[in-house]
XYZ file of C-alpha atoms in Angstrom:
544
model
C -18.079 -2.970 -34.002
C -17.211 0.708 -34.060
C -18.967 1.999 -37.013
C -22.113 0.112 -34.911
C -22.340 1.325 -31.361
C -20.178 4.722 -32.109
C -20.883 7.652 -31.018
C -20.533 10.544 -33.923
C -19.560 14.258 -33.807
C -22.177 16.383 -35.220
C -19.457 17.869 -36.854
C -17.073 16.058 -38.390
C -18.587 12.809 -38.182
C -15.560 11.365 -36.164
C -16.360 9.004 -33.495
C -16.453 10.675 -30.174
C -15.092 9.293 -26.982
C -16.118 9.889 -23.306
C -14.491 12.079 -20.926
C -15.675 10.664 -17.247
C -14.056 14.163 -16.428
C -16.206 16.352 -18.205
C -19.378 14.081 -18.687
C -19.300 14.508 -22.098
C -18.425 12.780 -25.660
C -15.060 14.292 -27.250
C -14.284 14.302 -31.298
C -10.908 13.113 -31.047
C -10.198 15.220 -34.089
C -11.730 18.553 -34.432
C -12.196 18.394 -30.334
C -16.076 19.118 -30.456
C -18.584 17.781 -27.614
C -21.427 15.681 -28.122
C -23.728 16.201 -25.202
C -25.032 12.880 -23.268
C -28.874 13.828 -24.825
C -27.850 13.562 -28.351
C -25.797 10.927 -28.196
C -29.159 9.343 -26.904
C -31.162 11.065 -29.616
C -28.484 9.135 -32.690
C -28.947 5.929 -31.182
C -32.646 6.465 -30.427
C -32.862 7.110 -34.414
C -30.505 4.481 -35.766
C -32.774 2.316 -33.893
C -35.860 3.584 -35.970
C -34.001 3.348 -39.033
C -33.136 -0.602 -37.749
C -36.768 -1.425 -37.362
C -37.986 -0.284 -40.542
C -35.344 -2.141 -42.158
C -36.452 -5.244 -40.475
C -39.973 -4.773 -40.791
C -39.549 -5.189 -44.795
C -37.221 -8.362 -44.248
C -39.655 -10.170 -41.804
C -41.674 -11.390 -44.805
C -38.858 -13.173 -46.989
C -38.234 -15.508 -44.084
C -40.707 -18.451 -43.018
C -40.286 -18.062 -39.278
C -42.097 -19.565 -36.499
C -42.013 -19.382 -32.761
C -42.392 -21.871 -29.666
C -43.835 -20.737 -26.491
C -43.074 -22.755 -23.554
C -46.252 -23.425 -21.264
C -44.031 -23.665 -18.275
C -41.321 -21.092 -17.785
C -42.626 -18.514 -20.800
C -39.272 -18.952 -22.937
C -40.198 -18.090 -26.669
C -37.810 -19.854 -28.724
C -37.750 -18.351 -32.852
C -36.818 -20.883 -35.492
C -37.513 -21.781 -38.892
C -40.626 -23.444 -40.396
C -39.264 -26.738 -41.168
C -37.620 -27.089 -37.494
C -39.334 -29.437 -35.038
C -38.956 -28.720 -31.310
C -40.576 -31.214 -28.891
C -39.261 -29.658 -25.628
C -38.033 -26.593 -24.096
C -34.567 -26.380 -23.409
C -34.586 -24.079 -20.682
C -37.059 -26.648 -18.527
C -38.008 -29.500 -20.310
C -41.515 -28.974 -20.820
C -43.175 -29.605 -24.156
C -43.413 -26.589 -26.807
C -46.878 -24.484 -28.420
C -45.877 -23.183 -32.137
C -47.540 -20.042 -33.473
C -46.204 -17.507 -36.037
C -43.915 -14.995 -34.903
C -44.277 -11.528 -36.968
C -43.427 -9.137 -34.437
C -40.298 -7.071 -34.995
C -39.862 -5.394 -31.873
C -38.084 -7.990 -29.762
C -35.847 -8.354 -32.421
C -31.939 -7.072 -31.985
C -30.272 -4.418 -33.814
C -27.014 -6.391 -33.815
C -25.601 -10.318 -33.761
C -22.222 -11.553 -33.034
C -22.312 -14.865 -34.985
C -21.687 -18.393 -34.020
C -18.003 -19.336 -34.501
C -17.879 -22.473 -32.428
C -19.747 -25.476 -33.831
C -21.729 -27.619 -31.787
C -19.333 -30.220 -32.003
C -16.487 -27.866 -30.976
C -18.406 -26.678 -27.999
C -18.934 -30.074 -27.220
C -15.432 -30.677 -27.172
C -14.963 -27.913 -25.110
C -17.293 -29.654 -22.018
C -15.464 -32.597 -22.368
C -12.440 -30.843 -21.958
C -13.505 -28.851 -19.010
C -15.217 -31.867 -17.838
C -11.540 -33.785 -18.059
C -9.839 -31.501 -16.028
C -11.991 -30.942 -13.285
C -12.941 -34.937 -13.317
C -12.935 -34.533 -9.364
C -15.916 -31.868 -9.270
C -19.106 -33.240 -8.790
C -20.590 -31.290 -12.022
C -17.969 -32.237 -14.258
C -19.055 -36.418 -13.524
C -22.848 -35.863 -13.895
C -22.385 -32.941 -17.143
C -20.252 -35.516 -19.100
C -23.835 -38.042 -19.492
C -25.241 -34.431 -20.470
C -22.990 -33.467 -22.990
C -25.403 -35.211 -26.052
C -27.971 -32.764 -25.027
C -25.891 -29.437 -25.764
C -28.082 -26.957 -27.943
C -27.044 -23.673 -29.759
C -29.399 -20.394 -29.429
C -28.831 -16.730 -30.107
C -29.292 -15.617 -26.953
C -30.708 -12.010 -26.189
C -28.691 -9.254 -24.794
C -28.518 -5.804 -24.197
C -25.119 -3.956 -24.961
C -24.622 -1.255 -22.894
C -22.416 1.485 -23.442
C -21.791 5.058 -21.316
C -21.565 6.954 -18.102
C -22.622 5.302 -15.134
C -23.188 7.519 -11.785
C -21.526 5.479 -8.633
C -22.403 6.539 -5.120
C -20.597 4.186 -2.771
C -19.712 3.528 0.764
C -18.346 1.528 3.401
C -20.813 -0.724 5.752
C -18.480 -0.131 8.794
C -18.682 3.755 7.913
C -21.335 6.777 7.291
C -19.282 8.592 4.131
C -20.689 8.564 0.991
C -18.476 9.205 -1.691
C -19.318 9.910 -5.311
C -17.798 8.733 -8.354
C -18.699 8.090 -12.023
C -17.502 5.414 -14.534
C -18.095 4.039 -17.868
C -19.874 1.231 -19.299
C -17.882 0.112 -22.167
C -19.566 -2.348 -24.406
C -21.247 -4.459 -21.113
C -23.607 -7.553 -21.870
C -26.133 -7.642 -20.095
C -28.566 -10.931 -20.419
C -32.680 -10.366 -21.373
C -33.640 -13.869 -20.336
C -35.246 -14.842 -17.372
C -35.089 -18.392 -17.276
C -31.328 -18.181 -17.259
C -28.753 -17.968 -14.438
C -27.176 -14.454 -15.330
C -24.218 -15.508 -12.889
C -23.407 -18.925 -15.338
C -23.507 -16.406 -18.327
C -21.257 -13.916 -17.175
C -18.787 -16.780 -16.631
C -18.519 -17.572 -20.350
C -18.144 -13.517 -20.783
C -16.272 -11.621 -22.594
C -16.913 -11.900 -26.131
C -15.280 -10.220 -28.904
C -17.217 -7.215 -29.912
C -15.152 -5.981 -32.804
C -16.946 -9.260 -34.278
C -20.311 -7.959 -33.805
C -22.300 -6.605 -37.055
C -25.586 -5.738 -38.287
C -28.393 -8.029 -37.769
C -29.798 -10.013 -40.535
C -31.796 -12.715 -40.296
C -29.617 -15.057 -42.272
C -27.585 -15.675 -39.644
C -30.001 -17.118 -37.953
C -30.641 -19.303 -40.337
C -30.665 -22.778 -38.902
C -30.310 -21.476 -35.449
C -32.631 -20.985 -32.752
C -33.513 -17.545 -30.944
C -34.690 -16.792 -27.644
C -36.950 -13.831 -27.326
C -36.389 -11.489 -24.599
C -38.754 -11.800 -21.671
C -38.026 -9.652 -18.743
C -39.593 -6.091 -18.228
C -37.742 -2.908 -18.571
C -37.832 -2.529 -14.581
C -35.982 -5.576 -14.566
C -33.949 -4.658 -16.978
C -32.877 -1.994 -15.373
C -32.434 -3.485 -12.402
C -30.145 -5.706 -14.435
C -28.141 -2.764 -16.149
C -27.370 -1.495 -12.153
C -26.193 -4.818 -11.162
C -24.458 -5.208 -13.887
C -23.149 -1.822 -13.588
C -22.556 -2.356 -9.646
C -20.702 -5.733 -10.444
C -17.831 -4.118 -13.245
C -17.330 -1.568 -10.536
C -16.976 -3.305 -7.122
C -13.232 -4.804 -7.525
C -12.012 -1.084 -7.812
C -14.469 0.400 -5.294
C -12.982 -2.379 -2.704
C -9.611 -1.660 -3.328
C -10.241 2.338 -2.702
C -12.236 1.788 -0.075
C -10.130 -0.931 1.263
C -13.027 -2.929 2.438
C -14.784 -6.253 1.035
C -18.139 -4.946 2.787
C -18.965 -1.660 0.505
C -22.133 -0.515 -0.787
C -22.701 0.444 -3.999
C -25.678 2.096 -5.671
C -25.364 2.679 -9.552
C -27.412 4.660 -12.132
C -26.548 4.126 -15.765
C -29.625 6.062 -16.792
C -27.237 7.830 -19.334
C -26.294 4.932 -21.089
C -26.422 3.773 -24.613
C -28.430 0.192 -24.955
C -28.439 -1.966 -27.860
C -30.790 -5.288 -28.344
C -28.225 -7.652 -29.665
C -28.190 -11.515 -29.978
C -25.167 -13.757 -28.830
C -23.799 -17.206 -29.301
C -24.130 -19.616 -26.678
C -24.241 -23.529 -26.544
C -26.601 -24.454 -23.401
C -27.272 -27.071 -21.128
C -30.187 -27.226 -18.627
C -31.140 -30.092 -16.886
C -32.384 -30.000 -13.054
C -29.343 -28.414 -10.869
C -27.210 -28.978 -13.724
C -25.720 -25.825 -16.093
C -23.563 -25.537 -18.157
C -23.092 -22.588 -20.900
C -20.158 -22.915 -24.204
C -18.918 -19.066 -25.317
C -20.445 -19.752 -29.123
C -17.661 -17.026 -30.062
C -14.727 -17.985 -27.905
C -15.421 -21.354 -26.513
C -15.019 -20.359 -22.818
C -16.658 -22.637 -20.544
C -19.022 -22.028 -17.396
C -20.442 -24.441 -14.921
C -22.921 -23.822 -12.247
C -22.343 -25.252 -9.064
C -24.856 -27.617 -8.429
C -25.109 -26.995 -4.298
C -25.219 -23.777 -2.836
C -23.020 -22.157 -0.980
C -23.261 -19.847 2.312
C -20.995 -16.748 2.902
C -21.480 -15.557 6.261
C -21.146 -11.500 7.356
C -19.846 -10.800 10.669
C -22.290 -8.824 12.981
C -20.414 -5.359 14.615
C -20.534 -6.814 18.220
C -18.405 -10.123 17.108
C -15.894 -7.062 15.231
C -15.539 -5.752 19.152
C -15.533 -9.233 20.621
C -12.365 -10.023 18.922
C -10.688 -6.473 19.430
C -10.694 -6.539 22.928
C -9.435 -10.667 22.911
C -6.738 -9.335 20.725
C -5.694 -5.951 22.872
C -6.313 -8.009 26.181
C -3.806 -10.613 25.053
C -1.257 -7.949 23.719
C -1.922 -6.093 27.146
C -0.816 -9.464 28.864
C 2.331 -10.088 26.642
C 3.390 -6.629 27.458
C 2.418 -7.726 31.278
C 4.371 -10.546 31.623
C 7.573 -9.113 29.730
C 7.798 -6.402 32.233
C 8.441 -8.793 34.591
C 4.896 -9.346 36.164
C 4.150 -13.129 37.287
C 1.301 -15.140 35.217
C -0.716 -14.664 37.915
C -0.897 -11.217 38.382
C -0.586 -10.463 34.481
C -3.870 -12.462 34.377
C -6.019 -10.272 36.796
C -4.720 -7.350 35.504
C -5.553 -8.167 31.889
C -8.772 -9.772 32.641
C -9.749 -6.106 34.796
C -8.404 -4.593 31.801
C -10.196 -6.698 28.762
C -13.309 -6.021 30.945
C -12.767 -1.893 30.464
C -11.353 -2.624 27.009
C -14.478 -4.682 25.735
C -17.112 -1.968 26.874
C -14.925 0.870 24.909
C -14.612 -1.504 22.127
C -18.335 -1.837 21.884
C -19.040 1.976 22.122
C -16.681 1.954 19.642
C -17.973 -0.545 16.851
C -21.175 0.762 17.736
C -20.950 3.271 15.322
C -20.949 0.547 12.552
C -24.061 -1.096 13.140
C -25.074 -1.641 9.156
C -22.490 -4.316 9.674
C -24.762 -7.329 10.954
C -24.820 -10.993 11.133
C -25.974 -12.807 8.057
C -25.905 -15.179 5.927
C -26.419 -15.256 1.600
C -26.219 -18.206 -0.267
C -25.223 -18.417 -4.143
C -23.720 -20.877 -6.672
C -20.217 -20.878 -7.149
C -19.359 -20.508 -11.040
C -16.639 -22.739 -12.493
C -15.035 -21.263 -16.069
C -12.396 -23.058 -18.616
C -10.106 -19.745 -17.350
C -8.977 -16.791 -19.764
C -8.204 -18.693 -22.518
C -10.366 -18.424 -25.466
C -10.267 -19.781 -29.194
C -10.900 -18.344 -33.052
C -11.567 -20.450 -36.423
C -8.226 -19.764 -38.216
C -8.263 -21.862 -41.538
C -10.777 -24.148 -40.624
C -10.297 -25.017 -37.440
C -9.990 -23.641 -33.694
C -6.743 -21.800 -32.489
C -6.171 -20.305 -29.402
C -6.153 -16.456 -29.379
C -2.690 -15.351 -28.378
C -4.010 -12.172 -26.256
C -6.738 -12.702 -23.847
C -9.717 -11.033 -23.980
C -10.782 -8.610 -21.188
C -13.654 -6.762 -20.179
C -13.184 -2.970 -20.835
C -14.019 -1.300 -17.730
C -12.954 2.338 -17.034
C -11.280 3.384 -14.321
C -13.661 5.127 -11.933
C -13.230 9.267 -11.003
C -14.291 10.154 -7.566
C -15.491 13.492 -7.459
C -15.501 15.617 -3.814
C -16.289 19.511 -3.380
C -13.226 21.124 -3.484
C -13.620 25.063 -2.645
C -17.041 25.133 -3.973
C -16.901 23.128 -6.612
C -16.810 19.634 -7.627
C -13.768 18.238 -8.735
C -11.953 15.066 -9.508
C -9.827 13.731 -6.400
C -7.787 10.344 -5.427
C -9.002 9.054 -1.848
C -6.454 7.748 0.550
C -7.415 6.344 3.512
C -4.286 3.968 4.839
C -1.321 5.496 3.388
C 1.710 4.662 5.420
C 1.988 8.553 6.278
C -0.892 7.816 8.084
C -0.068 4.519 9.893
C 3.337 5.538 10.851
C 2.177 8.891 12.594
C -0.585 6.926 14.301
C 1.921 4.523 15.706
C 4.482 7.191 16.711
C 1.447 8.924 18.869
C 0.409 5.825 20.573
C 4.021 5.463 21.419
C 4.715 8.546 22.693
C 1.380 8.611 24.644
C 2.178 5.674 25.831
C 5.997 6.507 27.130
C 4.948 10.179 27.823
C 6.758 10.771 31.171
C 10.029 8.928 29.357
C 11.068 11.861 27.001
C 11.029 14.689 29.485
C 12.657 12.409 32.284
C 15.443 12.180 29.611
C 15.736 16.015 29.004
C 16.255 16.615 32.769
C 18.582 13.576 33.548
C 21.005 14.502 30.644
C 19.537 11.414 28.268
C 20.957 9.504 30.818
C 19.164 5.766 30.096
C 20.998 4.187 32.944
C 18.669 6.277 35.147
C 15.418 5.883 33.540
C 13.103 3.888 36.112
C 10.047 3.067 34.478
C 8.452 2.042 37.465
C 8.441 5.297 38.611
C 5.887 6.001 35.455
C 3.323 2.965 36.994
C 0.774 5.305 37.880
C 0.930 6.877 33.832
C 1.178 3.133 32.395
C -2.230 2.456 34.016
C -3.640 5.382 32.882
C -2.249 4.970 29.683
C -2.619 1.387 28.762
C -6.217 1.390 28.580
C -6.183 4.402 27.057
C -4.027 3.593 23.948
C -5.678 0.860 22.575
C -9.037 2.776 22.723
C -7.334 5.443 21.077
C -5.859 2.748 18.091
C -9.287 1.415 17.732
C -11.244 4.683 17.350
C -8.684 6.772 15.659
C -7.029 3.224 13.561
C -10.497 2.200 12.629
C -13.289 4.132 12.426
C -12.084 7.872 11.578
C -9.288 6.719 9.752
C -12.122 5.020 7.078
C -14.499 8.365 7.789
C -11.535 10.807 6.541
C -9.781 10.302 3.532
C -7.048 12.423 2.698
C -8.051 14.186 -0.375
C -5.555 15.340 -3.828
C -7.247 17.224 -6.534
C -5.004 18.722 -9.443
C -4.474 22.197 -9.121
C -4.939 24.460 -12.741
C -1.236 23.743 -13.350
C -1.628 20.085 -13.240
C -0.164 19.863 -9.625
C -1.130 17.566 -7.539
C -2.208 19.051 -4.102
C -3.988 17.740 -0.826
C -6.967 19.129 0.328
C -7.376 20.434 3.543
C -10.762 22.152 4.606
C -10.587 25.372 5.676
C -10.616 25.974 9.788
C -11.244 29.051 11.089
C -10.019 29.102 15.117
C -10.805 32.438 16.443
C -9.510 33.318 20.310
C -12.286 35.680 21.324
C -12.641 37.178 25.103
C -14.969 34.058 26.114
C -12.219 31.645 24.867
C -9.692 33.073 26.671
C -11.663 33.963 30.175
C -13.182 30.049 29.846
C -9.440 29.010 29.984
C -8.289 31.113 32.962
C -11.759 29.825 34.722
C -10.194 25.705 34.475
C -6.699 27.170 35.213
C -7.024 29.323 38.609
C -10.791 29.133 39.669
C -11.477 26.408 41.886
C -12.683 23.508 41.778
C -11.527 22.913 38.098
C -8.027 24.556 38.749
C -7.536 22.335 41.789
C -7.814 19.144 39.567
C -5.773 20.978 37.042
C -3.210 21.584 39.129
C -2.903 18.726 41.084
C -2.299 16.567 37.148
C 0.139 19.050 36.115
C 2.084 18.188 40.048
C 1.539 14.380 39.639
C 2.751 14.437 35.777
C 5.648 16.287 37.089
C 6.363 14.210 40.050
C 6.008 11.046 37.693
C 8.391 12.531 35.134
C 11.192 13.087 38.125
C 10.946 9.686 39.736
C 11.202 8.279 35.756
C 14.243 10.382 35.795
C 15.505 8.549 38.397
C 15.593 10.642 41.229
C 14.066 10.174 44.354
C 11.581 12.421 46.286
């Protein structure tokens, strides 16, 4: 597979590798870059060189092709072959000769699984999940499993992220690599049930021929390149959006992807298939990994902002009215208060969430895909083994890149950390016991004295005024402003902190005498700093 989809150095004709970092391709011996372009530019000729090969082939093979008169599927096979239905929707075949090269692949990973091994497979899957509804109807199916050389497009280099939160309005920027992705050319096909029989082994994969088709059917690939793209980005947006959650620490992120840059091969791929009304069922003709289609849909429903503040302000209200009741108010009176309370708390918490109004109500359905797990199998001597290590996907870790000082950089985003959480905490605290601390300082830390009810007036000040600061501070800015560590030259790693300039000019300081000693401002100035202070001496326990 690597002298195939490789990358070269101009130089020493090394494969290169790519730095997400740099946004180039490195020669991992004599250290030279090969620009994005003319990594383009080798494939874009190896391709040429591919075609003309194939063009002189074409001839020494008697091949035919079937065009299906109901969902378009163009099905290759040999001359003496009879087809008398589609296999992708039943519906009877049109022969015609089939010269032209261009939808043929550059590459094949060939079938390793017979058809009576794949069949095995089903059965097996079809065993163990005996109480699934598929797995019953699939089993009278199994006698119809067909092999085809499916097309595919390998994919492989940098992909261009920009991704976000839907309860937030940063955008954040990060790039990523597509390392040897699949990504299926057929539109009659559930792309969903054949990413469940994924991955396959690419070191496998060699040049096309067509005698390895031989005796096998080939499906021609019918989508556009706009779809194709499209496919490439979802495909793309799909390798990516496990680590994007986990940064972002959110299920409900959006994610736009551009793999413009990329490498793409037309390659062919195993796979057994079954079709047959809601019924699908795909065999890994490498590996043997199963995948089912669900035959019902499901429904996955998204929470609209308002139900987000809804439950907030149930949540606070009923916290409020623990905290009520402990203190030593009856059930009665803790009620009214919270209820006055939840009323205050709901209209904050709505001002609040309003701010994330991309999140709204709705509901997406989809088939859930069923797979034989991470197990897979190779012909060893004959006959089917089980392949000690477990094949997996090669995605890259995604670099998020941020303007550091005026230029962009690679950084780690933290939003959560527990720095974070525990200082929020501590603040709500003290906010909340204010008057407490103080009273302490001028009663000698005396706790036998402390009378919290001489802080009632600051409780119901600050009660309401907590949670709104939890839920606008804990949820919204928290997710808006990451903390942000970039590597310093010396490899240090270093949080960024944006530059704030806070100048104290004449207007500054003449706007803060103004609230302090001009009326009327400096009378409600005053008379907070002489109820604060009468609060904190009645806390102390001392009476006026």
């Amino acid at each position: 597979m690597a002298n195939i989809t490789d990358i070269h150095c101009t130089g020493c004709g090394s494969p290169a590798h790519f730095d997400i970092i740099k946004q180039t391709y490195l020669c991992g011996y004599c250290g030279a870059s090969v620009e994005i372009s003319e990594a383009l530019k080798q494939k874009q000729g190896f391709r040429e060189l591919r075609a003309g090969r194939l063009k002189n082939e074409v001839n020494k093979f008697n091949l035919f092709s079937a065009s299906c008169s109901g969902c378009g599927a163009t099905v290759v096979f040999e001359e003496n072959e009879a087809l008398s239905s589609c296999a992708f929707c039943g519906r009877s075949l049109v022969r015609k000769e089939y010269l032209d090269t261009d939808g043929l692949p550059e590459s094949i990973i060939p079938f390793s699984i017979t058809q009576d091994e794949a069949a095995q497979r089903l059965k097996e899957w079809c065993l163990k999940n005996k109480g699934k509804p598929e797995a019953k109807k699939l089993k009278n199916l199994i006698p119809q499993l067909k092999g085809f050389y499916l097309p595919y497009e390998l994919v492989r280099g940098p992909v261009h992220l920009t991704v976000s939160r839907m309860s937030s309005q940063s955008v954040y920027s990060c790039e990523g690599f597509l390392n040897d992705e699949f990504v299926n050319c057929s539109k009659q096909l559930d792309n969903l049930l054949l990413d469940g029989m994924e991955p396959f082994d690419t070191e496998k994969m060699v040049e096309f021929d067509f005698a390895y088709v031989g005796g096998h059917r080939v499906k021609i690939s019918d989508i556009s390149d706009d779809d194709l793209a499209a496919r490439i980005s979802a495909e793309a947006r799909s390798s990516y959006t496990p680590s994007v959650r986990r940064t972002l620490e959110s299920h409900a992120v959006e994610i736009n992807a551009d793999a413009g840059s990329a490498v793409r091969y037309p390659v062919l791929l195993p796979v057994y298939y079954i079709c047959e009304g809601n019924i699908m069922a795909a065999v890994n003709g490498q590996t043997g990994k199963v995948s089912v289609r669900a035959e019902k849909e499901s429904h996955y429903h998204f929470l609209p902002w308002w139900f987000k503040a809804l439950a907030a302000t149930l949540a606070l209200t009923g916290a409020a009215f623990s905290a009520f009741y402990l203190f030593g108010i009856g059930i009665g009176g803790a009620l009214y208060i919270s209820a006055l309370l939840g009323f205050f708390l709901f209209v904050v918490a709505m001002c609040v969430f309003s701010d994330t109004t991309k999140n709204k109500f709705s509901v997406e359905s989809g088939r859930k895909i069923y797979n034989s797990g991470r197990q897979t199998f190779r012909r060893e001597r004959g006959g089917l083994v089980q392949n000690e290590e477990i094949l997996k996907r090669k995605v890259k870790k995604p670099v998020y890149f941020s303007d550091i000082n005026g230029s962009r950089r690679p950084v780690e985003l933290r939003f959560t950390t527990p720095v974070r959480i525990i200082r929020m905490i501590l603040l709500s605290i003290i906010a909340l016991f204010l008057p407490v601390f103080p009273a302490l300082l001028i009663n000698g830390f005396n706790l036998s004295m402390i009378n919290l009810s001489g802080s009632a007036v600051w409780f119901c000040l600050a009660v309401p005024l907590v949670p709104v600061f939890l839920l606008n501070f804990g949820i919204v800015r928290l997710h808006d402003n990451p903390w942000i560590y970039y590597r310093t030259d010396s490899g240090r790693k270093k949080r960024y902190r944006k530059k704030t300039r806070h100048k104290i000019n004449k207007e500054t300081v003449k706007d803060i005498l103004m609230v302090v000693f001009v009326p009327p401002a400096s009378l409600a100035v005053w008379f907070g700093i002489i109820s604060f202070c009468v609060i904190v001496y009645l806390t102390a326990g001392y009476d006026v």
